GROMACS .gro file of C-alpha atoms in nm:
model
  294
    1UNK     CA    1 -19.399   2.043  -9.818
    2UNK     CA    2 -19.214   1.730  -9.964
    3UNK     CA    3 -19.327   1.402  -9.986
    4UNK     CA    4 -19.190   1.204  -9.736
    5UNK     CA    5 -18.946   0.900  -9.759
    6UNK     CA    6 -19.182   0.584  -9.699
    7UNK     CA    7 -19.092   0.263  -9.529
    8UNK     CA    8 -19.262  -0.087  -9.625
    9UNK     CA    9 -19.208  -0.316  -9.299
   10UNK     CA   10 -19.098  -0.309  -8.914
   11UNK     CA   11 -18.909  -0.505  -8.868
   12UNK     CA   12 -18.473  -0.514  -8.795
   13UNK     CA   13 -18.342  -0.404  -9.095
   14UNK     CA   14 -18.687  -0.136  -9.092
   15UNK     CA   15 -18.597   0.014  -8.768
   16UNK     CA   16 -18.217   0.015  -8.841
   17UNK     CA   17 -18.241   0.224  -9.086
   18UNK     CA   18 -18.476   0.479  -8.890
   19UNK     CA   19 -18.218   0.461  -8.614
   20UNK     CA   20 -17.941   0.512  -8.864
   21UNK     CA   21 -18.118   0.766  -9.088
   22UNK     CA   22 -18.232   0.988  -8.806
   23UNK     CA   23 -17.878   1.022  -8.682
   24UNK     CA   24 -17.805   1.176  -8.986
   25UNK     CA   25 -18.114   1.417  -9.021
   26UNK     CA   26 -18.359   1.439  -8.756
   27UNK     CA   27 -18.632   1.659  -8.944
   28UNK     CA   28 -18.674   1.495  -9.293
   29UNK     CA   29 -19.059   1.307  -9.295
   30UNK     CA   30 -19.023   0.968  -9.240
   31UNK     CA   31 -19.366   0.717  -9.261
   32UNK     CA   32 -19.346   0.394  -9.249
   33UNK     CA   33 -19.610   0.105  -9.262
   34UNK     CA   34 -19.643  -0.244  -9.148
   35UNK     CA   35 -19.851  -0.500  -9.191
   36UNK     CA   36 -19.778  -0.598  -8.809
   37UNK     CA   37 -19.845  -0.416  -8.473
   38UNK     CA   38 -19.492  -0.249  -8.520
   39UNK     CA   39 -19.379  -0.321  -8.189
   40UNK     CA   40 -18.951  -0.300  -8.139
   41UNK     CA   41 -18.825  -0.630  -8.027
   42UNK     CA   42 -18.500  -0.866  -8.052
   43UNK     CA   43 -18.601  -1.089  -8.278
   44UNK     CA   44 -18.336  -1.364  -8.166
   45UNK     CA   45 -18.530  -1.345  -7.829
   46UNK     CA   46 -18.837  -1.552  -7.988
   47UNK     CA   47 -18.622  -1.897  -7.899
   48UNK     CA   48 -18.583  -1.835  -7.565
   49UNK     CA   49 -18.888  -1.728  -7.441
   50UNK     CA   50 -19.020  -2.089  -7.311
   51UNK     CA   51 -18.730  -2.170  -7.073
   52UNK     CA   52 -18.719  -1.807  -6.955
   53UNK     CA   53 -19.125  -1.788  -6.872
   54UNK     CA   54 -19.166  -1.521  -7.046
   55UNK     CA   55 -19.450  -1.409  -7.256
   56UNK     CA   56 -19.436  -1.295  -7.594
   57UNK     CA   57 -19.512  -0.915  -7.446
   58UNK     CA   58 -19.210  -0.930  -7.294
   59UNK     CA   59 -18.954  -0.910  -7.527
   60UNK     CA   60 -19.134  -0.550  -7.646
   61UNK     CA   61 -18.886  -0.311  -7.623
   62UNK     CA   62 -19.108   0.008  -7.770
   63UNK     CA   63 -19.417  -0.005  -7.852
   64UNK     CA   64 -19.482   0.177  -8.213
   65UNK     CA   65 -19.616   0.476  -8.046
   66UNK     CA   66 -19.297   0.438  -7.837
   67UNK     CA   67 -19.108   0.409  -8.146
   68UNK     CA   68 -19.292   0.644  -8.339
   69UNK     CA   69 -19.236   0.956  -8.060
   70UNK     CA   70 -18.863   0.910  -8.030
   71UNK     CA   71 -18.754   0.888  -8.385
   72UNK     CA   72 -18.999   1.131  -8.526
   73UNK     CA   73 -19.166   0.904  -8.772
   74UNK     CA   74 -19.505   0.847  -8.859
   75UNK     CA   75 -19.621   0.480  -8.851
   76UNK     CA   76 -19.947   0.299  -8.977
   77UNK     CA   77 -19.967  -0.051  -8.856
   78UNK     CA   78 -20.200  -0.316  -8.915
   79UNK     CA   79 -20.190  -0.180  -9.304
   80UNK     CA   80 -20.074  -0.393  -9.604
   81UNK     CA   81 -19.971  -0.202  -9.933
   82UNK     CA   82 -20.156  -0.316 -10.198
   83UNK     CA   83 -19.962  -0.177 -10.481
   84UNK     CA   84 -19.652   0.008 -10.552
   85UNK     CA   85 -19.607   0.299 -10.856
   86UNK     CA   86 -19.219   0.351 -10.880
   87UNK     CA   87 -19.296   0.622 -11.206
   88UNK     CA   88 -19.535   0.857 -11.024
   89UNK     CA   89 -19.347   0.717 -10.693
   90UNK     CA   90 -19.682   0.594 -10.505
   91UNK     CA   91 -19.792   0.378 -10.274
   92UNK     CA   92 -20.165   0.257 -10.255
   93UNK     CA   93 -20.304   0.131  -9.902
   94UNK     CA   94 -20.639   0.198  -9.695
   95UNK     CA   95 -20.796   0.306 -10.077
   96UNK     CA   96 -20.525   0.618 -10.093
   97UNK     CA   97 -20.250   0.714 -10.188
   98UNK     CA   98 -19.916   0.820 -10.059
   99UNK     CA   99 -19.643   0.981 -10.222
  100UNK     CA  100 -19.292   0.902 -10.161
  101UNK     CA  101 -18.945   1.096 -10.216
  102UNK     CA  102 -18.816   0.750 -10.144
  103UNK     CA  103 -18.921   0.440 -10.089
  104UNK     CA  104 -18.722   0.179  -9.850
  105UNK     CA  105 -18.883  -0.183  -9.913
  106UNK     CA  106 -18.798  -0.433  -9.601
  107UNK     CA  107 -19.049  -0.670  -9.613
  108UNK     CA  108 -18.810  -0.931  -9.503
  109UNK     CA  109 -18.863  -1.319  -9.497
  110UNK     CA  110 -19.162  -1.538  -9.417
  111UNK     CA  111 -19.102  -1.893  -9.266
  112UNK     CA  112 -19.091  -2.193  -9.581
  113UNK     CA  113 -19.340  -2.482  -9.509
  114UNK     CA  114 -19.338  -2.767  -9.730
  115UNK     CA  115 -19.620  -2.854  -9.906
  116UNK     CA  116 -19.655  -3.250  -9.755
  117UNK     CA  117 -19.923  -3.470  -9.818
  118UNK     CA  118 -20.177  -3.556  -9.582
  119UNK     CA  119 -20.453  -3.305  -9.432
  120UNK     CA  120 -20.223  -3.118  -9.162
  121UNK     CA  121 -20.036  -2.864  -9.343
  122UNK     CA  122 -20.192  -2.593  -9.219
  123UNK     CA  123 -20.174  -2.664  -8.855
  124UNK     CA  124 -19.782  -2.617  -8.884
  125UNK     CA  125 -19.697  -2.312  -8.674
  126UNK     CA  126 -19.393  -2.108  -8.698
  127UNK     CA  127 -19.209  -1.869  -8.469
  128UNK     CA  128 -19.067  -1.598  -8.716
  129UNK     CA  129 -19.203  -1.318  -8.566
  130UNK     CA  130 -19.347  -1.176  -8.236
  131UNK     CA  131 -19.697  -1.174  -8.400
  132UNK     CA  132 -19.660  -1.576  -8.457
  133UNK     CA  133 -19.513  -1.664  -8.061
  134UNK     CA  134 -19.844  -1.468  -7.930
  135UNK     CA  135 -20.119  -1.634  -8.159
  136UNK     CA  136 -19.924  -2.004  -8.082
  137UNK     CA  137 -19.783  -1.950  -7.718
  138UNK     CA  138 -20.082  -2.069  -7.562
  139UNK     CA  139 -20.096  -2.410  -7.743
  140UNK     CA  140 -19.704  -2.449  -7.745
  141UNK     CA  141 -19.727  -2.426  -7.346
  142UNK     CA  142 -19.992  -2.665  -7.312
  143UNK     CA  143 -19.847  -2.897  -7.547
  144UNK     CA  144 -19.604  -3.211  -7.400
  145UNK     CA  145 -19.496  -3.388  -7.692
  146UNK     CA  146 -19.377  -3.131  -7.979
  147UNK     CA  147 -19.205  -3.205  -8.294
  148UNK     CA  148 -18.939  -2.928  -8.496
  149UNK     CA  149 -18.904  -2.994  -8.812
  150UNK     CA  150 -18.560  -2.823  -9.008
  151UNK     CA  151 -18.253  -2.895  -8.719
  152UNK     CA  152 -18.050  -2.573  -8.857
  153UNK     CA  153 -17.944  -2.254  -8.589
  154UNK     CA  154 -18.291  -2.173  -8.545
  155UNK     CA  155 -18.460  -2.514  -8.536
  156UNK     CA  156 -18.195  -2.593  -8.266
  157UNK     CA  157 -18.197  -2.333  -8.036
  158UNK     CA  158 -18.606  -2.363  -8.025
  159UNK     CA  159 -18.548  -2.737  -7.963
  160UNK     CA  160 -18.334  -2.658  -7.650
  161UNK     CA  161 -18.547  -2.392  -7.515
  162UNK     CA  162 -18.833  -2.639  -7.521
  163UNK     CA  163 -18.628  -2.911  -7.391
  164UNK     CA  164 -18.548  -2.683  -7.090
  165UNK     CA  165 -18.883  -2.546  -7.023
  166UNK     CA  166 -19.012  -2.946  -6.969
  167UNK     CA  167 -19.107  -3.050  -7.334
  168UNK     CA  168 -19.056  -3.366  -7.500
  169UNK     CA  169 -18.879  -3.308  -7.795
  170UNK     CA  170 -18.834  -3.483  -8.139
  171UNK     CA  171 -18.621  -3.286  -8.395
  172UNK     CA  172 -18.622  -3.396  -8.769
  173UNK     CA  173 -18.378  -3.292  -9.065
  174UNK     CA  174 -18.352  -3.401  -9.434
  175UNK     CA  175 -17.961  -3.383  -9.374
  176UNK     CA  176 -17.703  -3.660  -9.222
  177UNK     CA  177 -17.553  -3.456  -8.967
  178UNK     CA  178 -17.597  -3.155  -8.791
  179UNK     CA  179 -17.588  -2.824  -9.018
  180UNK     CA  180 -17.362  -2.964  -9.270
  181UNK     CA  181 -17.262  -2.682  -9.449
  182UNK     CA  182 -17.225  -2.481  -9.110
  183UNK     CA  183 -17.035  -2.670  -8.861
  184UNK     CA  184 -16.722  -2.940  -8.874
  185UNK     CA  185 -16.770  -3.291  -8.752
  186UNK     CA  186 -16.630  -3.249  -8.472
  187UNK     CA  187 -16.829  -2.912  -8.348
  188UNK     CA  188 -17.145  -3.093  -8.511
  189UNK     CA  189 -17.044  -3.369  -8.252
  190UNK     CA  190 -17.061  -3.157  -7.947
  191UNK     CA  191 -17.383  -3.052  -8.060
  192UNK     CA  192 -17.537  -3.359  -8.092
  193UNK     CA  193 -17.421  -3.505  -7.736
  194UNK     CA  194 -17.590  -3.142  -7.578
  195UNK     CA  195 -17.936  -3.264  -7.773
  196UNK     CA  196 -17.878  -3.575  -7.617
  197UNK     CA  197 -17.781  -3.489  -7.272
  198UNK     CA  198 -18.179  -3.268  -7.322
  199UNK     CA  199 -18.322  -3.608  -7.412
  200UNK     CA  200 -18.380  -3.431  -7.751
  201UNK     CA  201 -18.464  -3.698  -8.003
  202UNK     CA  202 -18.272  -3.615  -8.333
  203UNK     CA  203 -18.398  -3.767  -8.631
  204UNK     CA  204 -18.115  -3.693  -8.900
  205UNK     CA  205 -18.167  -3.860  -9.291
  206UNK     CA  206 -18.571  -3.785  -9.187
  207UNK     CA  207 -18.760  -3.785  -9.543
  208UNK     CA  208 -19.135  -3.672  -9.449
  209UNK     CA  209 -19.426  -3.844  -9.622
  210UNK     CA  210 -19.658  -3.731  -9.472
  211UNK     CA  211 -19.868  -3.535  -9.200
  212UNK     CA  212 -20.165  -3.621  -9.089
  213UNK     CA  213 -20.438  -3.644  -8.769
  214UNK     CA  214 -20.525  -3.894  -8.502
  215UNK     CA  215 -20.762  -3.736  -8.280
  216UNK     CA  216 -20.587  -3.407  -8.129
  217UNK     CA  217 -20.244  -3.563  -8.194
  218UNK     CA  218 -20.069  -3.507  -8.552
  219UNK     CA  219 -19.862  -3.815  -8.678
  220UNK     CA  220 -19.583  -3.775  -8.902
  221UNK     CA  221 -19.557  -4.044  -9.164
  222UNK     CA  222 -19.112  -4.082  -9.252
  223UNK     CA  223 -18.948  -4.315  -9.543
  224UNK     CA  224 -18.798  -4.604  -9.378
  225UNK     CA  225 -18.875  -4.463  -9.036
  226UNK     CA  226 -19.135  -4.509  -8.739
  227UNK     CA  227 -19.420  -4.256  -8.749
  228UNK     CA  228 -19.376  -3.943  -8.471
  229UNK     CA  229 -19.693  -3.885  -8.293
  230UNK     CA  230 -19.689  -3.539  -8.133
  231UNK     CA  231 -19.906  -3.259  -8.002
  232UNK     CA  232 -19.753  -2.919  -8.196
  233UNK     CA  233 -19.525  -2.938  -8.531
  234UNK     CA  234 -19.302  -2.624  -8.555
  235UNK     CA  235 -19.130  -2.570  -8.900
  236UNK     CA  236 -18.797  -2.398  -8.866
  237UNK     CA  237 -18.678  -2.504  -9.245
  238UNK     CA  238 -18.555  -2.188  -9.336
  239UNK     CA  239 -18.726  -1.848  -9.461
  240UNK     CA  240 -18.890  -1.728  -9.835
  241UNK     CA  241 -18.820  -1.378  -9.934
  242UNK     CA  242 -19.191  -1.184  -9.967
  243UNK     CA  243 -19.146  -1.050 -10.300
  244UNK     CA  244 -19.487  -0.993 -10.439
  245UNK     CA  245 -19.444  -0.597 -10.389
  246UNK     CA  246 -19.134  -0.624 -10.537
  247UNK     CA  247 -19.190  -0.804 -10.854
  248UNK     CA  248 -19.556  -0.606 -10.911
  249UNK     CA  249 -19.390  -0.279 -10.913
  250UNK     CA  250 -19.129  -0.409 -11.184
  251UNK     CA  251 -18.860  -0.446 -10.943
  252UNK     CA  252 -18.587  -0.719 -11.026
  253UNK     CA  253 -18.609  -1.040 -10.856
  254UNK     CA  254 -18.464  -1.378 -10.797
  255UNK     CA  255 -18.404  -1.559 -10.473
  256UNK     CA  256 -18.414  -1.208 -10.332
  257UNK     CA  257 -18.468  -0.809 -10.466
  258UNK     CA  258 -18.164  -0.753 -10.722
  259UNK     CA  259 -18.215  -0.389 -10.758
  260UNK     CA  260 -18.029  -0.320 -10.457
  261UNK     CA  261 -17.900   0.052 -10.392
  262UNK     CA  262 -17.719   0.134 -10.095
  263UNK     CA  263 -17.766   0.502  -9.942
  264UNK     CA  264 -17.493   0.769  -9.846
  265UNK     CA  265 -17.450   0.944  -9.541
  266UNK     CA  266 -17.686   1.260  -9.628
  267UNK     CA  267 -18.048   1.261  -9.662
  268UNK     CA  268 -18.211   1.033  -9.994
  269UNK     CA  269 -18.355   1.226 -10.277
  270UNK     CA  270 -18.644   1.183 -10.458
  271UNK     CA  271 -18.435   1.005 -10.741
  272UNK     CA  272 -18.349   0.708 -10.499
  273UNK     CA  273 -18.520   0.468 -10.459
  274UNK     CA  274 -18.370   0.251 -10.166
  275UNK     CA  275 -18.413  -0.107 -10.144
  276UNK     CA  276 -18.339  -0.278  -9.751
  277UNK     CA  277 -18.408  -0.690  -9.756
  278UNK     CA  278 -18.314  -0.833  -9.461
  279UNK     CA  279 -18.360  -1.165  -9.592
  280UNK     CA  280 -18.094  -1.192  -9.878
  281UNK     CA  281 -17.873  -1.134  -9.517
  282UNK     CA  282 -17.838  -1.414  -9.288
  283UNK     CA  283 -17.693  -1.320  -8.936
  284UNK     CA  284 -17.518  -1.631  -8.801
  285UNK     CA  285 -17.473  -1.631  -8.409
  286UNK     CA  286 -17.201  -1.888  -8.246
  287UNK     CA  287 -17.286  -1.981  -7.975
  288UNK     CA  288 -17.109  -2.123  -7.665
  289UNK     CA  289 -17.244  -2.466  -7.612
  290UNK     CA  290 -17.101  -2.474  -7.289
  291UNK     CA  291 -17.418  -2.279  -7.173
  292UNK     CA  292 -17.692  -2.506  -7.277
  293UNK     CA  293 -17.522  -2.774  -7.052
  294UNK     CA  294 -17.560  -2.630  -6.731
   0.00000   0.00000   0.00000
């Protein structure tokens, strides 16, 4: 029997693949691993699960066992790969390891927190994956006053599903204007009059000092500015590659995996090795602004 082809990560560029791959061969062995509980889900969902009332279970579209029956896979979750061989073409989790005819490595992106002064870094919570709205969903919906830091698509759209679902909302960016080097003035315009029409407080030309505790409130300390005391700081301020794998198995590097090669319709060989980072692509909705209005 062959080795199978192995996949590192779950999730959209991950499952893609599968999807694509399988409708190209349904019989070659497929495993793929995740350091997650592998569940299928539209990721894009995550900021607009407050004004919906939804919980974090619902935007599960298959479960992995769900996932793992239809495409004919086999999937380990909960696992992270400790180290990657690309000579003997091994992967090393759980103390074994697993050969690979190919290896597809789509680790994707992990959310980029500043590190600020003061003693509340580490009570910044993100919303980058399904696994991060269930452990913070609790304490974002019992939380009145909350504070987004990073006012790009993401950081926006969060800031007007809060805004909806009741919240008071303060949103902070480093830049002049609304996404600079994504929208003209005059769309950038629009935009801010819809944050203001949410009573969303923008905070544009906001240079952080720092972030620190009063009591079970967080205060953030700005240049020139009034502090912002608030219950929950969320950092949407763009994403990190995760490289580590990557760059320990020799693997070019730089703001993203270099050693990018793209497969052909018919099934990967054990020469290939196939690189997938959904990070070094960025997906940019429009949306119609007309709908947050209503």
């Amino acid at each position: 029997m062959s080795n199978p082809i192995i996949v590192i990560g779950s999730g959209f560029a991950a499952y893609q693949w599968v999807k694509s791959f399988r409708k190209l061969d349904q019989h070659t062995a497929i495993t793929l691993v995740t350091a997650d509980q592998g569940a299928d889900y539209s990721k894009p969902e995550l900021s607009h699960v407050f004004s919906r009332h939804q919980q974090a279970t619902d935007l599960i579209k298959q479960t992995a066992a769900e996932f793992a029956a239809e495409y004919n896979i086999k999937l380990i979750t909960e696992t992270i790969i400790n180290e990657i061989n690309t000579a003997q073409q091994w992967v090393y989790f759980n103390q074994q390891q697993l050969q690979y005819s190919s290896l597809i490595i789509a680790t994707g992106a992990t959310s980029f927190i500043p590190k600020f002064a003061g003693n509340t870094t580490d009570k910044i919570i993100t919303l980058n994956s399904l696994s991060e709205l269930q452990q913070n969903q609790l304490q974002i919906n019992a939380a009145k006053h909350i504070t987004i830091l990073g006012a790009g698509l993401i950081g926006t759209e969060i800031a007007i599903d809060l805004a909806t679902a009741g919240k008071q909302i303060t949103l902070c960016d480093k830049a002049a204007a609304m996404m600079p080097a994504l929208l003209p003035d005059f769309i950038a315009a629009e935009l801010h009059q819809v944050l203001s029409q949410k009573d969303i407080d923008l905070q544009l030309n906001a240079t952080i000092s720092e972030i620190s505790t009063d009591g079970e409130q967080m205060i953030i300390s700005q240049q020139g500015k009034e502090d912002i005391h608030t219950d929950i700081i969320i950092a949407a301020m763009g994403l990190a590659p995760r490289l580590q794998l990557a760059q320990q198995a020799g693997i070019c590097t730089n703001r993203g995996i270099l050693s990018i090669i793209c497969y052909k319709p018919q099934p990967l060989t054990s020469t290939l090795l196939a690189i997938v980072l959904r990070s070094t692509v960025k997906l940019v909705r429009l949306f119609n602004l007309s709908c947050y209005q209503r």
